[in-house]
C-alpha cells in the first residue's frame, strides 16, 4: 500500500467498514503535532469562554442589563446608576412610595435606580408599568381574549412591581376597584411595590375618592403607606433645568 492512507482515502476505499488498525494508523500523530493541536484546542476554548461569558464583573453587568430590559424599564431609565440602599428592604417585602409635587424631579429615575439595585442584589421578576398603562391593559383584557383576571394577576403577583405616576389615571369606580385589587393582593402576599406619584399619600386618597368612594380610596392608600417607605422628592424639574442649560 506504500504508507498509511489518510481517513478520506480509507473511507473512499472501504466505505463504512474501515479496518480499525488502519484507522489508528491514519490517526497517528507525532508528539510535536499532538502538542500543537492541544495548544490550539486550549486557545479555542479560552476564546469561546471569553466571548460567551467574560469576567465575573462583565457577567454580572450583562445579567443586570438583561433583567432591567425584561422588567420593561423604559430606555431613558434603563442605565441609571444602581442604588442598593433599599435592596434589603425590598427583599423583605417593604416597598417605596416616592412622591413630589414637581413633575420631572427624578421620581421615576430614583425608583428605577432602586429596582436596579434590587436586581444587582440578585432579584429577578420585576415589572415596570405606568399606572394608566396598567389599568388600560386590564381593561383591554376584558375583550381581547386574555381575560381581566389573568391580566390583573400579572401585576398582582410580580416579584417586584413598579407603578409609575399613580394618581394620573382618570378617577372612576372601576379604576379605584382595580387599584385596590392590585394593592390588596400584593399587600397580603408581602410583595414589594415601588410607587411614584406627584401626590402625597393624603392627596392621593382625596383624588381616588373624588367619585365618592372614600372608604375604598382610604383602603388603597392605607395598604400603600403600611407596606412602603414614603420618600418625598423635593427637587426641581430636571427636564426643564436641562432645557434651560442648552
PDB file of C-alpha atoms in Angstrom, residues 62-196:
ATOM      1  CA  UNK A  62     -24.836  41.622  31.484  1.00  0.00           C
ATOM      2  CA  UNK A  63     -27.327  39.931  33.823  1.00  0.00           C
ATOM      3  CA  UNK A  64     -28.247  43.335  35.283  1.00  0.00           C
ATOM      4  CA  UNK A  65     -28.958  44.797  31.848  1.00  0.00           C
ATOM      5  CA  UNK A  66     -30.910  41.713  30.737  1.00  0.00           C
ATOM      6  CA  UNK A  67     -33.096  41.751  33.870  1.00  0.00           C
ATOM      7  CA  UNK A  68     -33.610  45.526  33.546  1.00  0.00           C
ATOM      8  CA  UNK A  69     -34.824  45.065  29.964  1.00  0.00           C
ATOM      9  CA  UNK A  70     -37.029  42.114  30.952  1.00  0.00           C
ATOM     10  CA  UNK A  71     -38.685  44.286  33.620  1.00  0.00           C
ATOM     11  CA  UNK A  72     -39.819  46.740  30.954  1.00  0.00           C
ATOM     12  CA  UNK A  73     -37.957  49.705  32.404  1.00  0.00           C
ATOM     13  CA  UNK A  74     -38.019  52.488  29.763  1.00  0.00           C
ATOM     14  CA  UNK A  75     -34.811  53.053  27.819  1.00  0.00           C
ATOM     15  CA  UNK A  76     -34.432  56.542  29.312  1.00  0.00           C
ATOM     16  CA  UNK A  77     -34.050  54.971  32.759  1.00  0.00           C
ATOM     17  CA  UNK A  78     -32.562  51.609  31.780  1.00  0.00           C
ATOM     18  CA  UNK A  79     -28.988  52.595  32.634  1.00  0.00           C
ATOM     19  CA  UNK A  80     -29.410  54.783  35.710  1.00  0.00           C
ATOM     20  CA  UNK A  81     -26.858  54.090  38.450  1.00  0.00           C
ATOM     21  CA  UNK A  82     -27.587  51.172  40.750  1.00  0.00           C
ATOM     22  CA  UNK A  83     -28.974  52.194  44.168  1.00  0.00           C
ATOM     23  CA  UNK A  84     -28.645  49.323  46.646  1.00  0.00           C
ATOM     24  CA  UNK A  85     -29.874  51.245  49.707  1.00  0.00           C
ATOM     25  CA  UNK A  86     -33.350  49.729  49.504  1.00  0.00           C
ATOM     26  CA  UNK A  87     -32.428  46.265  48.197  1.00  0.00           C
ATOM     27  CA  UNK A  88     -32.598  44.566  51.590  1.00  0.00           C
ATOM     28  CA  UNK A  89     -35.978  46.080  52.465  1.00  0.00           C
ATOM     29  CA  UNK A  90     -37.383  45.242  49.046  1.00  0.00           C
ATOM     30  CA  UNK A  91     -36.284  41.638  49.537  1.00  0.00           C
ATOM     31  CA  UNK A  92     -38.182  41.628  52.818  1.00  0.00           C
ATOM     32  CA  UNK A  93     -41.358  42.821  51.097  1.00  0.00           C
ATOM     33  CA  UNK A  94     -41.064  46.501  52.018  1.00  0.00           C
ATOM     34  CA  UNK A  95     -41.811  48.834  49.099  1.00  0.00           C
ATOM     35  CA  UNK A  96     -41.343  52.534  48.323  1.00  0.00           C
ATOM     36  CA  UNK A  97     -43.715  55.414  47.708  1.00  0.00           C
ATOM     37  CA  UNK A  98     -41.725  58.188  46.037  1.00  0.00           C
ATOM     38  CA  UNK A  99     -43.681  61.407  45.620  1.00  0.00           C
ATOM     39  CA  UNK A 100     -43.038  65.035  44.776  1.00  0.00           C
ATOM     40  CA  UNK A 101     -45.323  67.768  43.524  1.00  0.00           C
ATOM     41  CA  UNK A 102     -42.935  68.829  40.758  1.00  0.00           C
ATOM     42  CA  UNK A 103     -43.051  66.758  37.610  1.00  0.00           C
ATOM     43  CA  UNK A 104     -39.661  65.692  36.258  1.00  0.00           C
ATOM     44  CA  UNK A 105     -37.935  65.966  39.634  1.00  0.00           C
ATOM     45  CA  UNK A 106     -36.472  62.472  39.365  1.00  0.00           C
ATOM     46  CA  UNK A 107     -39.084  60.223  40.975  1.00  0.00           C
ATOM     47  CA  UNK A 108     -39.048  57.663  38.165  1.00  0.00           C
ATOM     48  CA  UNK A 109     -35.257  57.913  37.963  1.00  0.00           C
ATOM     49  CA  UNK A 110     -34.971  57.176  41.704  1.00  0.00           C
ATOM     50  CA  UNK A 111     -37.477  54.321  41.503  1.00  0.00           C
ATOM     51  CA  UNK A 112     -35.625  52.662  38.622  1.00  0.00           C
ATOM     52  CA  UNK A 113     -32.290  53.088  40.399  1.00  0.00           C
ATOM     53  CA  UNK A 114     -33.745  51.264  43.415  1.00  0.00           C
ATOM     54  CA  UNK A 115     -35.113  48.484  41.217  1.00  0.00           C
ATOM     55  CA  UNK A 116     -31.739  48.091  39.527  1.00  0.00           C
ATOM     56  CA  UNK A 117     -30.187  47.863  42.988  1.00  0.00           C
ATOM     57  CA  UNK A 118     -32.612  45.054  43.843  1.00  0.00           C
ATOM     58  CA  UNK A 119     -31.742  43.307  40.567  1.00  0.00           C
ATOM     59  CA  UNK A 120     -27.994  43.726  41.160  1.00  0.00           C
ATOM     60  CA  UNK A 121     -28.546  42.147  44.576  1.00  0.00           C
ATOM     61  CA  UNK A 122     -29.997  39.031  42.940  1.00  0.00           C
ATOM     62  CA  UNK A 123     -33.646  39.986  42.494  1.00  0.00           C
ATOM     63  CA  UNK A 124     -35.480  38.750  39.410  1.00  0.00           C
ATOM     64  CA  UNK A 125     -39.023  39.102  38.090  1.00  0.00           C
ATOM     65  CA  UNK A 126     -39.527  42.880  38.357  1.00  0.00           C
ATOM     66  CA  UNK A 127     -42.245  44.562  36.288  1.00  0.00           C
ATOM     67  CA  UNK A 128     -42.403  48.276  35.440  1.00  0.00           C
ATOM     68  CA  UNK A 129     -45.616  49.942  34.315  1.00  0.00           C
ATOM     69  CA  UNK A 130     -47.294  53.303  34.161  1.00  0.00           C
ATOM     70  CA  UNK A 131     -50.404  53.352  36.335  1.00  0.00           C
ATOM     71  CA  UNK A 132     -52.501  54.426  33.338  1.00  0.00           C
ATOM     72  CA  UNK A 133     -50.980  51.691  31.148  1.00  0.00           C
ATOM     73  CA  UNK A 134     -51.601  49.004  33.769  1.00  0.00           C
ATOM     74  CA  UNK A 135     -55.257  49.949  34.037  1.00  0.00           C
ATOM     75  CA  UNK A 136     -55.648  50.184  30.264  1.00  0.00           C
ATOM     76  CA  UNK A 137     -54.095  46.722  29.916  1.00  0.00           C
ATOM     77  CA  UNK A 138     -56.503  45.206  32.439  1.00  0.00           C
ATOM     78  CA  UNK A 139     -59.432  46.908  30.737  1.00  0.00           C
ATOM     79  CA  UNK A 140     -58.359  45.717  27.263  1.00  0.00           C
ATOM     80  CA  UNK A 141     -58.057  42.167  28.556  1.00  0.00           C
ATOM     81  CA  UNK A 142     -61.819  42.047  29.028  1.00  0.00           C
ATOM     82  CA  UNK A 143     -62.318  41.942  25.260  1.00  0.00           C
ATOM     83  CA  UNK A 144     -59.088  40.647  23.682  1.00  0.00           C
ATOM     84  CA  UNK A 145     -59.345  37.072  24.926  1.00  0.00           C
ATOM     85  CA  UNK A 146     -56.802  37.228  27.765  1.00  0.00           C
ATOM     86  CA  UNK A 147     -59.346  37.801  30.497  1.00  0.00           C
ATOM     87  CA  UNK A 148     -59.301  40.564  33.102  1.00  0.00           C
ATOM     88  CA  UNK A 149     -58.366  38.192  35.926  1.00  0.00           C
ATOM     89  CA  UNK A 150     -55.249  36.921  34.124  1.00  0.00           C
ATOM     90  CA  UNK A 151     -54.141  40.430  33.173  1.00  0.00           C
ATOM     91  CA  UNK A 152     -54.610  41.682  36.723  1.00  0.00           C
ATOM     92  CA  UNK A 153     -52.684  38.745  38.150  1.00  0.00           C
ATOM     93  CA  UNK A 154     -49.640  39.720  36.079  1.00  0.00           C
ATOM     94  CA  UNK A 155     -49.385  42.897  38.163  1.00  0.00           C
ATOM     95  CA  UNK A 156     -50.666  41.466  41.422  1.00  0.00           C
ATOM     96  CA  UNK A 157     -48.125  38.621  41.510  1.00  0.00           C
ATOM     97  CA  UNK A 158     -44.931  40.172  40.045  1.00  0.00           C
ATOM     98  CA  UNK A 159     -41.954  39.643  42.347  1.00  0.00           C
ATOM     99  CA  UNK A 160     -41.411  43.418  42.343  1.00  0.00           C
ATOM    100  CA  UNK A 161     -43.874  45.848  40.769  1.00  0.00           C
ATOM    101  CA  UNK A 162     -43.166  49.462  39.836  1.00  0.00           C
ATOM    102  CA  UNK A 163     -46.306  51.590  39.352  1.00  0.00           C
ATOM    103  CA  UNK A 164     -45.254  54.921  37.888  1.00  0.00           C
ATOM    104  CA  UNK A 165     -47.360  58.089  38.215  1.00  0.00           C
ATOM    105  CA  UNK A 166     -50.222  56.715  40.284  1.00  0.00           C
ATOM    106  CA  UNK A 167     -52.873  59.400  40.532  1.00  0.00           C
ATOM    107  CA  UNK A 168     -52.631  60.333  36.846  1.00  0.00           C
ATOM    108  CA  UNK A 169     -55.387  57.870  35.898  1.00  0.00           C
ATOM    109  CA  UNK A 170     -58.912  59.195  35.381  1.00  0.00           C
ATOM    110  CA  UNK A 171     -60.878  58.521  38.604  1.00  0.00           C
ATOM    111  CA  UNK A 172     -63.731  56.040  38.258  1.00  0.00           C
ATOM    112  CA  UNK A 173     -65.327  53.299  40.293  1.00  0.00           C
ATOM    113  CA  UNK A 174     -63.640  50.652  38.123  1.00  0.00           C
ATOM    114  CA  UNK A 175     -60.207  52.341  38.351  1.00  0.00           C
ATOM    115  CA  UNK A 176     -60.442  52.524  42.131  1.00  0.00           C
ATOM    116  CA  UNK A 177     -61.580  48.910  42.415  1.00  0.00           C
ATOM    117  CA  UNK A 178     -58.714  47.726  40.195  1.00  0.00           C
ATOM    118  CA  UNK A 179     -56.082  49.696  42.122  1.00  0.00           C
ATOM    119  CA  UNK A 180     -57.466  48.267  45.336  1.00  0.00           C
ATOM    120  CA  UNK A 181     -57.333  44.712  43.953  1.00  0.00           C
ATOM    121  CA  UNK A 182     -53.680  45.025  42.908  1.00  0.00           C
ATOM    122  CA  UNK A 183     -52.615  46.825  46.092  1.00  0.00           C
ATOM    123  CA  UNK A 184     -54.548  44.462  48.341  1.00  0.00           C
ATOM    124  CA  UNK A 185     -53.277  41.244  46.741  1.00  0.00           C
ATOM    125  CA  UNK A 186     -49.694  42.452  46.869  1.00  0.00           C
ATOM    126  CA  UNK A 187     -50.128  43.649  50.444  1.00  0.00           C
ATOM    127  CA  UNK A 188     -51.490  40.276  51.523  1.00  0.00           C
ATOM    128  CA  UNK A 189     -48.688  38.375  49.779  1.00  0.00           C
ATOM    129  CA  UNK A 190     -45.999  40.726  51.162  1.00  0.00           C
ATOM    130  CA  UNK A 191     -44.793  41.501  47.636  1.00  0.00           C
ATOM    131  CA  UNK A 192     -42.892  44.798  47.377  1.00  0.00           C
ATOM    132  CA  UNK A 193     -44.253  47.608  45.224  1.00  0.00           C
ATOM    133  CA  UNK A 194     -42.497  50.817  44.209  1.00  0.00           C
ATOM    134  CA  UNK A 195     -44.979  53.617  43.552  1.00  0.00           C
ATOM    135  CA  UNK A 196     -44.245  57.076  42.166  1.00  0.00           C
TER     136      UNK A 196
END
